[in-house]
Every structure is written in C-alpha cells, then in structure tokens.
XYZ file of C-alpha atoms in Angstrom:
509
model
C -46.048 -36.314 -41.294
C -48.981 -36.035 -38.800
C -51.298 -38.320 -36.983
C -54.830 -37.886 -37.143
C -58.000 -39.408 -35.269
C -61.811 -38.964 -35.626
C -64.290 -40.677 -33.346
C -68.446 -40.862 -33.422
C -69.467 -42.587 -30.297
C -72.444 -43.381 -28.132
C -70.577 -42.007 -24.907
C -67.863 -39.338 -23.965
C -64.959 -39.748 -26.369
C -62.209 -37.445 -24.881
C -60.255 -40.578 -23.228
C -60.664 -42.541 -26.498
C -58.877 -39.533 -28.409
C -56.262 -38.928 -25.888
C -55.299 -42.733 -25.779
C -55.408 -42.789 -29.561
C -53.176 -40.021 -29.782
C -50.633 -41.493 -27.486
C -50.517 -44.558 -29.759
C -49.956 -42.200 -32.789
C -47.273 -40.067 -31.019
C -44.453 -41.334 -33.053
C -46.017 -39.347 -35.958
C -45.663 -36.115 -34.706
C -44.106 -34.417 -31.519
C -44.416 -30.744 -32.164
C -47.866 -30.211 -31.021
C -51.038 -32.018 -30.088
C -54.866 -30.981 -30.181
C -58.373 -32.369 -29.581
C -61.840 -30.850 -30.404
C -65.187 -32.647 -29.174
C -68.707 -31.846 -30.166
C -71.232 -31.716 -27.590
C -74.742 -30.934 -29.624
C -73.834 -27.577 -31.267
C -70.700 -26.630 -29.399
C -67.207 -27.389 -30.179
C -64.739 -27.758 -27.077
C -61.137 -27.303 -27.881
C -57.780 -27.858 -26.303
C -54.305 -27.763 -28.126
C -50.697 -26.890 -27.573
C -47.250 -27.357 -28.193
C -45.429 -30.481 -27.135
C -46.015 -34.265 -26.610
C -49.663 -35.498 -25.910
C -48.704 -36.117 -22.033
C -47.599 -32.517 -21.740
C -50.463 -30.711 -23.495
C -53.360 -32.251 -21.673
C -54.175 -32.208 -18.117
C -57.230 -33.391 -16.085
C -58.798 -29.908 -16.278
C -58.350 -29.747 -20.004
C -59.948 -33.249 -20.222
C -63.003 -32.683 -18.098
C -63.707 -29.575 -20.587
C -63.859 -31.665 -23.914
C -67.377 -32.971 -23.611
C -69.282 -34.570 -26.149
C -69.386 -38.019 -27.801
C -67.866 -37.185 -31.105
C -64.291 -35.560 -31.714
C -61.221 -35.389 -33.873
C -57.710 -34.967 -32.713
C -54.283 -34.492 -34.171
C -50.469 -34.762 -33.481
C -48.195 -32.349 -35.573
C -45.202 -32.997 -37.371
C -44.486 -29.750 -39.102
C -43.998 -29.669 -42.937
C -45.467 -26.473 -43.844
C -45.488 -23.200 -41.981
C -43.374 -22.853 -38.573
C -42.293 -25.689 -36.376
C -42.808 -23.429 -33.187
C -45.777 -21.367 -34.068
C -48.828 -22.157 -31.633
C -51.184 -20.720 -34.271
C -50.547 -23.709 -36.471
C -51.287 -26.453 -33.981
C -54.309 -28.431 -35.374
C -57.369 -28.877 -35.448
C -58.249 -25.726 -37.142
C -61.795 -23.889 -37.007
C -63.809 -21.678 -38.933
C -67.123 -20.405 -37.921
C -69.150 -20.562 -41.388
C -70.966 -22.389 -42.617
C -72.257 -23.725 -39.241
C -68.756 -23.985 -37.612
C -66.256 -26.450 -39.061
C -63.027 -27.921 -37.431
C -60.521 -30.105 -39.400
C -57.375 -32.007 -38.941
C -55.013 -32.927 -41.721
C -52.273 -35.078 -42.407
C -50.115 -34.453 -45.406
C -49.091 -31.402 -47.630
C -50.373 -29.475 -50.381
C -48.480 -28.592 -53.292
C -50.522 -25.719 -54.713
C -50.923 -23.818 -51.114
C -50.044 -20.479 -52.570
C -52.474 -20.631 -55.528
C -55.228 -21.536 -53.280
C -54.440 -18.774 -50.845
C -54.587 -16.202 -53.494
C -57.970 -17.875 -54.960
C -59.344 -17.677 -51.382
C -58.542 -13.955 -51.042
C -59.561 -12.665 -54.311
C -62.745 -15.225 -55.235
C -63.927 -16.700 -51.904
C -63.312 -13.713 -49.495
C -61.740 -15.851 -46.923
C -58.827 -14.910 -44.780
C -55.931 -17.417 -44.208
C -54.150 -16.275 -40.757
C -51.297 -18.666 -40.776
C -48.791 -20.261 -43.094
C -50.291 -23.601 -42.505
C -51.541 -25.474 -45.826
C -54.241 -27.217 -43.306
C -55.814 -23.838 -42.656
C -56.017 -23.201 -46.472
C -57.530 -26.509 -46.733
C -60.091 -26.010 -44.173
C -61.120 -22.885 -45.939
C -61.625 -24.503 -49.247
C -63.816 -27.388 -47.749
C -65.741 -24.727 -45.635
C -66.315 -22.560 -48.755
C -67.750 -25.666 -50.739
C -69.998 -26.616 -48.277
C -71.181 -23.086 -48.248
C -71.949 -23.087 -51.818
C -73.824 -26.176 -51.400
C -76.324 -25.533 -48.533
C -79.813 -24.133 -48.809
C -81.171 -22.792 -45.664
C -80.071 -24.227 -42.553
C -79.853 -27.944 -43.699
C -76.875 -29.987 -44.661
C -77.512 -32.983 -46.967
C -75.520 -36.063 -47.548
C -75.262 -34.835 -51.249
C -74.027 -31.474 -50.119
C -71.213 -33.021 -48.314
C -70.153 -35.207 -51.134
C -70.408 -32.223 -53.599
C -68.103 -30.218 -51.472
C -65.451 -32.950 -50.947
C -65.588 -33.479 -54.984
C -64.861 -29.729 -55.269
C -62.128 -29.998 -52.827
C -60.344 -32.821 -54.932
C -60.767 -30.538 -58.111
C -59.274 -27.634 -56.419
C -56.409 -28.842 -54.061
C -53.402 -30.691 -55.410
C -51.072 -32.829 -53.113
C -51.371 -35.349 -50.115
C -53.972 -35.210 -47.676
C -55.982 -37.416 -45.448
C -58.552 -35.221 -43.404
C -60.887 -35.623 -40.722
C -63.394 -32.946 -39.905
C -66.535 -31.969 -38.075
C -69.521 -29.995 -39.003
C -71.474 -28.532 -35.840
C -74.735 -29.980 -35.438
C -74.564 -32.590 -38.180
C -71.436 -35.029 -38.359
C -67.877 -36.172 -39.052
C -66.419 -36.192 -42.409
C -63.300 -38.097 -43.382
C -61.695 -38.058 -46.888
C -58.332 -39.024 -48.670
C -56.673 -37.563 -51.774
C -57.127 -39.243 -55.116
C -53.728 -40.696 -55.103
C -54.145 -42.288 -51.651
C -50.741 -40.847 -50.773
C -51.277 -40.501 -46.882
C -53.036 -43.176 -44.992
C -56.321 -43.137 -43.456
C -58.250 -46.347 -42.119
C -61.645 -46.796 -40.543
C -62.992 -49.033 -37.749
C -65.962 -49.757 -35.752
C -67.308 -51.358 -32.653
C -70.934 -52.008 -31.026
C -72.103 -50.632 -27.974
C -75.547 -51.091 -26.777
C -76.478 -52.287 -30.187
C -75.316 -49.119 -32.048
C -72.254 -48.990 -34.262
C -69.460 -46.357 -33.185
C -66.844 -45.319 -35.865
C -63.457 -44.516 -35.565
C -60.981 -43.044 -38.488
C -57.051 -43.065 -37.876
C -53.603 -42.536 -39.760
C -52.937 -46.265 -38.734
C -54.753 -49.329 -37.709
C -52.865 -49.577 -34.364
C -54.930 -46.542 -32.973
C -58.094 -48.755 -33.575
C -56.484 -51.718 -32.067
C -55.523 -50.395 -28.786
C -59.159 -48.482 -28.525
C -61.179 -51.801 -29.008
C -62.204 -51.166 -32.659
C -62.236 -53.727 -35.421
C -60.508 -52.412 -38.744
C -63.223 -52.182 -41.186
C -61.094 -50.931 -44.140
C -58.893 -48.398 -45.566
C -60.650 -45.043 -46.741
C -60.027 -45.357 -50.420
C -58.585 -42.709 -52.734
C -60.671 -39.896 -53.396
C -63.456 -41.178 -50.971
C -65.484 -39.307 -48.717
C -67.037 -40.887 -45.463
C -69.743 -39.019 -43.706
C -70.958 -40.016 -40.204
C -73.874 -38.274 -38.718
C -73.643 -37.741 -34.973
C -76.520 -40.109 -34.990
C -74.291 -42.708 -36.171
C -75.549 -43.204 -39.654
C -72.688 -44.008 -42.074
C -72.463 -42.825 -45.941
C -69.526 -43.183 -48.408
C -68.628 -42.230 -51.806
C -65.938 -41.709 -54.097
C -65.842 -38.403 -54.871
C -63.020 -37.731 -57.070
C -62.123 -38.823 -60.985
C -59.159 -40.924 -62.033
C -58.236 -42.082 -58.689
C -55.379 -44.650 -58.158
C -53.547 -46.087 -54.965
C -50.254 -44.948 -54.755
C -49.294 -44.931 -50.786
C -45.992 -43.406 -49.795
C -43.191 -45.702 -49.377
C -41.687 -44.206 -46.385
C -44.546 -44.992 -44.421
C -43.522 -48.652 -44.649
C -39.834 -47.894 -44.077
C -40.031 -45.615 -41.107
C -43.085 -43.776 -40.182
C -45.698 -46.404 -39.351
C -45.648 -48.703 -36.355
C -45.014 -52.062 -37.167
C -47.945 -53.563 -35.485
C -50.066 -51.366 -37.989
C -51.780 -52.422 -41.328
C -52.168 -49.808 -44.026
C -53.647 -50.540 -47.279
C -53.884 -54.024 -46.870
C -50.123 -54.374 -45.738
C -48.694 -55.512 -42.616
C -45.852 -53.098 -41.833
C -43.940 -55.742 -39.713
C -44.378 -58.245 -42.800
C -42.816 -55.771 -44.995
C -39.993 -54.802 -42.992
C -39.232 -58.649 -42.625
C -39.075 -58.701 -46.448
C -36.994 -55.771 -46.635
C -34.220 -57.637 -44.643
C -34.712 -60.423 -46.699
C -34.270 -58.769 -50.012
C -31.184 -56.652 -48.452
C -29.705 -60.113 -47.581
C -30.039 -61.147 -51.167
C -28.288 -57.879 -52.235
C -25.270 -58.478 -50.033
C -25.028 -62.163 -51.096
C -24.995 -61.082 -55.001
C -22.994 -57.962 -54.840
C -20.547 -58.199 -51.730
C -20.260 -61.987 -50.799
C -16.854 -61.295 -49.577
C -17.946 -58.801 -47.043
C -16.474 -60.086 -43.619
C -19.561 -59.677 -41.159
C -19.272 -61.011 -37.575
C -22.588 -59.631 -36.131
C -25.962 -57.730 -37.469
C -26.929 -54.944 -34.884
C -30.106 -52.971 -35.732
C -30.494 -49.153 -34.841
C -33.620 -49.380 -32.648
C -36.593 -49.272 -33.206
C -37.805 -49.172 -36.717
C -34.721 -51.368 -38.482
C -35.121 -54.342 -35.912
C -37.626 -56.374 -38.004
C -35.260 -55.718 -41.251
C -31.986 -56.425 -39.411
C -33.407 -59.450 -37.916
C -34.437 -61.077 -41.164
C -31.132 -60.017 -42.817
C -29.148 -61.694 -40.126
C -31.478 -65.033 -40.402
C -31.014 -65.166 -44.081
C -27.171 -64.538 -43.979
C -26.637 -67.029 -41.191
C -25.226 -64.374 -38.811
C -25.602 -63.574 -35.132
C -28.226 -61.019 -34.544
C -27.306 -58.551 -31.241
C -29.111 -55.690 -29.687
C -25.988 -53.279 -29.569
C -27.688 -50.046 -28.774
C -29.764 -49.342 -25.905
C -32.688 -46.618 -26.424
C -33.643 -44.166 -24.013
C -37.309 -44.146 -24.703
C -37.771 -40.772 -23.352
C -35.918 -38.805 -25.977
C -38.119 -38.225 -29.201
C -37.390 -39.536 -32.756
C -34.510 -37.557 -34.077
C -35.517 -37.546 -37.632
C -38.795 -35.480 -36.913
C -36.985 -33.072 -34.585
C -36.675 -29.592 -36.242
C -32.934 -28.459 -36.744
C -30.009 -30.144 -37.296
C -28.374 -28.959 -34.304
C -31.108 -30.449 -32.217
C -30.946 -33.758 -34.019
C -27.203 -34.112 -33.525
C -27.227 -33.301 -29.824
C -30.163 -35.808 -29.164
C -28.506 -38.857 -30.713
C -26.031 -39.459 -27.986
C -28.835 -38.978 -25.391
C -30.965 -41.424 -27.200
C -28.643 -44.397 -27.896
C -25.913 -45.844 -25.903
C -23.793 -48.723 -27.040
C -23.073 -52.016 -25.343
C -19.329 -52.260 -25.826
C -19.565 -56.098 -25.420
C -21.141 -56.591 -28.724
C -18.737 -54.269 -30.712
C -15.211 -55.033 -29.222
C -13.119 -56.804 -31.785
C -15.688 -57.509 -34.305
C -16.713 -56.405 -37.822
C -20.362 -55.285 -37.313
C -23.183 -54.750 -39.934
C -25.341 -51.884 -38.677
C -28.704 -51.855 -40.190
C -31.077 -48.800 -40.157
C -34.434 -48.107 -41.975
C -33.015 -45.259 -43.986
C -30.231 -42.725 -44.243
C -31.592 -39.319 -44.594
C -29.450 -36.386 -43.398
C -26.678 -38.433 -42.339
C -26.272 -36.781 -38.891
C -27.554 -39.901 -36.771
C -25.703 -42.093 -38.932
C -22.243 -40.537 -38.536
C -22.797 -40.216 -34.638
C -23.850 -44.013 -34.632
C -20.964 -45.246 -36.646
C -18.414 -43.286 -34.630
C -20.146 -44.880 -31.328
C -19.540 -48.307 -32.654
C -15.734 -47.495 -33.301
C -15.218 -46.122 -30.131
C -16.861 -49.287 -28.533
C -13.954 -51.337 -30.295
C -15.431 -52.213 -33.575
C -12.744 -53.075 -35.931
C -14.920 -52.474 -39.157
C -18.185 -50.804 -39.328
C -20.612 -51.399 -42.254
C -23.875 -49.599 -42.575
C -27.007 -51.191 -44.369
C -30.110 -49.035 -45.264
C -33.444 -50.890 -45.700
C -34.386 -48.178 -48.011
C -32.861 -46.845 -51.194
C -30.718 -43.789 -50.925
C -32.760 -40.581 -50.475
C -31.826 -38.229 -53.163
C -34.954 -36.147 -53.888
C -36.880 -33.894 -51.709
C -40.172 -34.981 -50.634
C -43.199 -32.762 -50.814
C -46.064 -34.638 -49.644
C -45.625 -34.540 -45.828
C -42.087 -35.671 -44.995
C -39.809 -33.184 -43.732
C -37.014 -33.544 -46.429
C -37.592 -30.644 -48.421
C -34.234 -29.208 -48.892
C -31.720 -30.931 -51.480
C -28.592 -29.713 -49.608
C -29.871 -31.474 -46.490
C -29.803 -34.983 -48.150
C -26.796 -36.954 -47.362
C -27.027 -38.645 -50.793
C -27.392 -35.936 -52.978
C -24.439 -35.616 -55.517
C -22.704 -38.757 -53.706
C -22.177 -42.266 -54.611
C -22.129 -45.090 -52.202
C -18.320 -44.841 -51.617
C -18.400 -40.926 -50.874
C -21.592 -41.461 -48.424
C -19.637 -44.275 -46.535
C -16.623 -41.903 -46.096
C -19.105 -39.029 -45.051
C -20.455 -40.906 -42.308
C -17.070 -42.832 -41.288
C -18.217 -46.486 -42.280
C -16.111 -49.093 -44.294
C -19.253 -49.626 -46.704
C -22.667 -48.535 -47.229
C -25.122 -50.744 -48.690
C -28.497 -49.626 -49.829
C -31.859 -51.323 -50.775
C -32.861 -51.462 -54.309
C -35.990 -49.335 -55.158
C -37.358 -52.588 -57.155
C -36.783 -54.755 -53.989
C -38.297 -52.296 -51.739
C -41.493 -51.981 -53.617
C -41.632 -55.641 -54.164
C -41.092 -56.251 -50.268
C -44.278 -54.142 -49.635
C -46.460 -55.430 -52.681
C -45.514 -59.253 -51.931
C -47.715 -58.609 -48.878
C -50.723 -57.167 -50.914
C -50.434 -57.964 -54.643
C -53.233 -55.430 -55.406
C -50.488 -52.592 -54.745
C -49.255 -51.787 -58.067
C -48.043 -48.281 -57.532
C -46.194 -46.042 -54.888
C -45.474 -42.659 -54.196
C -41.703 -43.098 -54.116
C -40.378 -39.326 -54.776
C -37.531 -39.329 -52.441
C -35.947 -42.218 -53.931
C -36.380 -41.380 -57.469
C -37.534 -38.048 -58.047
C -40.773 -38.787 -59.996
C -43.661 -36.758 -58.039
C -46.987 -38.552 -58.664
C -49.158 -35.408 -58.637
C -47.395 -34.249 -61.720
C -47.133 -30.481 -60.871
C -43.637 -30.455 -58.985
C -41.134 -28.365 -61.090
C -37.454 -27.402 -60.350
C -38.919 -23.873 -59.719
C -41.373 -25.191 -57.092
C -38.530 -27.114 -55.379
C -36.255 -23.776 -55.512
C -39.192 -21.921 -53.860
C -39.800 -24.227 -51.011
C -36.308 -24.442 -50.223
C -35.936 -20.592 -50.101
C -38.889 -20.267 -47.712
C -37.465 -22.937 -45.313
C -34.224 -21.279 -45.188
C -35.891 -17.987 -44.578
C -38.237 -19.499 -41.986
C -35.204 -20.906 -40.187
C -34.275 -17.035 -39.170
C -38.001 -16.242 -38.094
C -38.445 -19.082 -35.499
C -38.873 -17.885 -32.183
C -39.259 -21.116 -30.335
C -42.102 -20.064 -28.130
C -44.504 -22.621 -26.671
C -48.062 -22.044 -25.632
C -51.307 -23.584 -25.300
C -54.898 -22.832 -26.604
C -57.948 -23.919 -24.802
C -61.217 -22.666 -26.330
C -64.927 -23.474 -26.197
C -66.319 -22.462 -29.472
C -70.045 -21.967 -28.753
C -72.161 -22.350 -31.761
C -75.676 -21.226 -30.781
C -78.883 -22.504 -32.121
C -79.674 -19.158 -33.755
C -76.505 -19.366 -35.630
C -77.434 -22.811 -37.430
C -80.988 -21.366 -38.687
C-alpha cells in the first residue's frame, strides 16, 4: 500500500505536494519522493524515511514548477530498504516520463521478460512499478508520430497497459512538455480520487489516493477515477477523460475501509468513518446473537483505526466506552513496518495502558483486524499486567487467512495468525479469553450500506478469492519463496536521491 498525489496548478506546487504527502503518511513510511515539472525539465528529490525527514528547505527550493507528482512508499514488491526502488520512477524516452504507483502487479515476471525480449527495455530494480512505467512508456512511444503527443495517443497507450498488465494499480504520471496522466486498473482495486479548485479563473486539478489530501489542500472532491479510466490533464489545464479498458467493474479493496484509509476520507462514494461505525454495529449484533452470556464491563479500542467501531459497538451493547491505551504518535504504524522483530519491539513503545481502566474488570478490546497477531498478543498481555480479570478480543474484520497480492504486505501464509487455526486456537495464541471476528457478509454490508452502488469487493485476504483470476497456488508459493530469500539480502541502508532531469528542447523534436 502506498500513497500517490498528482497536481496540475497555476503556481508552484512543491508545497502542495509536500503537505499532501504528510496527510497520506499513514499509507507508507518507508520512502517518499516528489517530482515537479518546470517547462520541459523534471526536478526530483526522493529518499528513505518519513516525509518530514526526506525533505529539507534546500530540497523544496529545487522542486520548481506548476505541476508535479508525489509518492509515499509502503513496500510490497521489491526490497523494503532499497533506495533505488523509492518512487517516482523516471525514463527518458519517449519525451521523458515519471510515474508513481499504488498497488501490486501480478504478472511482473512475464512483463519483465517481455520488456527485455520484445520491447528492448532494461528494468533496473525488482520493483513492479518500474515495470509498469516501462510498459506505459513503450506504449506511448508506439503511438507517437514525430514530436507531437495527442490525447488519443495517451488513451491508446493506457488501453494497451490495461491489456498487458494484471493486478492492482492506481497511477499518476507526467510526460515532459505535455501533461499529467492518471489511471486506475479495470477492477478499481486501489483507490484514486480527483478534485479541483479555481485560481484566477483557471481550474487546477489534484489526484490522490484519498479525498483527505484534497480537503487539506483546499481542493473540492469531484469524483473517483473510474475503473479502467484514464484522465489526462495538459500542463495548460485542459482535462480529458476516457474509459480505456473493456469489461470494467468496481471492486475496491475491503481492507482500505477496515484499516488503511483515514476515517475522514471518502473513497468510492463511501465515508470511511461511517463504514467503521457500521462495522461496530454489526459486530455488536454478532455478540448479542452468538455470545449473549459474555460478561463485559468495558469496551476499549486499540487506537487509532478501531475507535469508531469500538465506540459504536459499546453504544449498541449499552456498555461503557473507555480509552485504555495512550498512543505515542511518534511511533509508526506497526502493521506496515518491515520485519517481525521491529513490529514486536515497537508495540510497547507505541501503546501504554491506563491501569485504572483495566484493574478488576472484564474488558473487551476492539481492533480493526488481526493479521500476524504480534501486536494483539502484546496488547492482551498489557491488559492483563494492568489488572484485567478477563480479556476478550474483537476484530472489526473477519479472520485474515489468505495472502493478499494486490498491494498489502501479507504474502506469506505462515505469517498469518489465522492460517490453520480456529477462533479458540487464535484466542489461546494471543492469550485472550475469547476472540470474536466480524462475519465477511456483515463487513461487506457495513461498507456497501453507505453506497448501495457498490456490489463487489476485493476481499481475497478473507475468502481466498482473487478477483483478477490469475492467482494460483504455484504463484503464491513463488512469492513466498521470493520474500524469504529477500529477507536474507536486506542491507538496511538509507540514502537519498536529488536529481534535476533536464529534458532539452532538441530532445523533444
């Protein structure tokens, strides 16, 4: 999971992109990057770490131009510590193209081989985003005559990308001297919204992974980019759009609503905040129906993303809601930290219990989900150490039993706590007196009830059904082996890249 931004404005956009990345920081903490376009010149700065650590005043001053794209990285393919895989990526032909990508391709190896043998393009990293950039660049080159780029050429290139590429992808890209391109995979798995604002009578456009980036930047939400759609905005501010894929369908990732997205975002017509309130309501219904004798004194959320669900659950059951854990906001989200040892160590640094809320009570802890179980086990133990008599653990999401291959870092079945375990065994594993999971049908209804036009979801991590239809047992085995091999090669180095990519006038004609 990553966060992407794209802006075409009437004035310098470097501050807009920086502020937008900070709002999307929750979507990736491994690396950050910005590329701006000033005439026919790209200016790039990217590096490992949080947005606030990557960019300094001197870096911002070099990011000139009224258009740009930006990215915060959460590694799912490639190496978590490899600077070369920080985004955006750049190729110099045709014209010069930069691209930022959120998602994960499922036919990367085939595309790499095809790029080498047929398209004569070199892929320098293990990142599927670099592969996607080169596919797009090749298809643009196939449709360019002379030094002119037409709207039809852009749409034709994106249509060819949809035919060749499989998996999940939301993309923002810039073509030097021409404009910004935004597109989304034919299933609409990864989110992408667009907004606008008026400056001196001219329209400025912003694209982002979540609507909150638009809100905080003074842009009004126009709509979501549709599955298979391409939106092309020239640097002069002319906007063109077209659905470029056949057999499109909207199947957004359910985990966006459960965990990744900020509650103040609206994605595919769904208020994330309202969907999480609904998750609490349906979870309360399950407890009333299946566990009416559960002796609960207090409901306590695991901050932050489970707060809305826990609050509504407590209200529905007529139980007190209390804040029993205080969060250190200077520690990153443990789920998206690479490596089990780092996650385990960070839990105690991240959360500290308030013993007053636990002592002598039967507590119901509510979290958004249970993935690896590392955090859950530590939290249950903290509750017991603080004097809780009984500790029940509720998950606003169903049991995560299958790998996700569309952009969430859970590709190894052995890492998933629920693999091969029932609820009683999971409770014993994390030290809880009972574990209560949301039912998948209830979760889907919690989201779709906010927007009844949503009929389908990408829910493979819960049900093992992969919406792209190309995921086999052999594929899952291969990515697990690659992941284990990668762990032995990580060097943990952190660096930064600061480049001015000069695209001269003579190179464009």
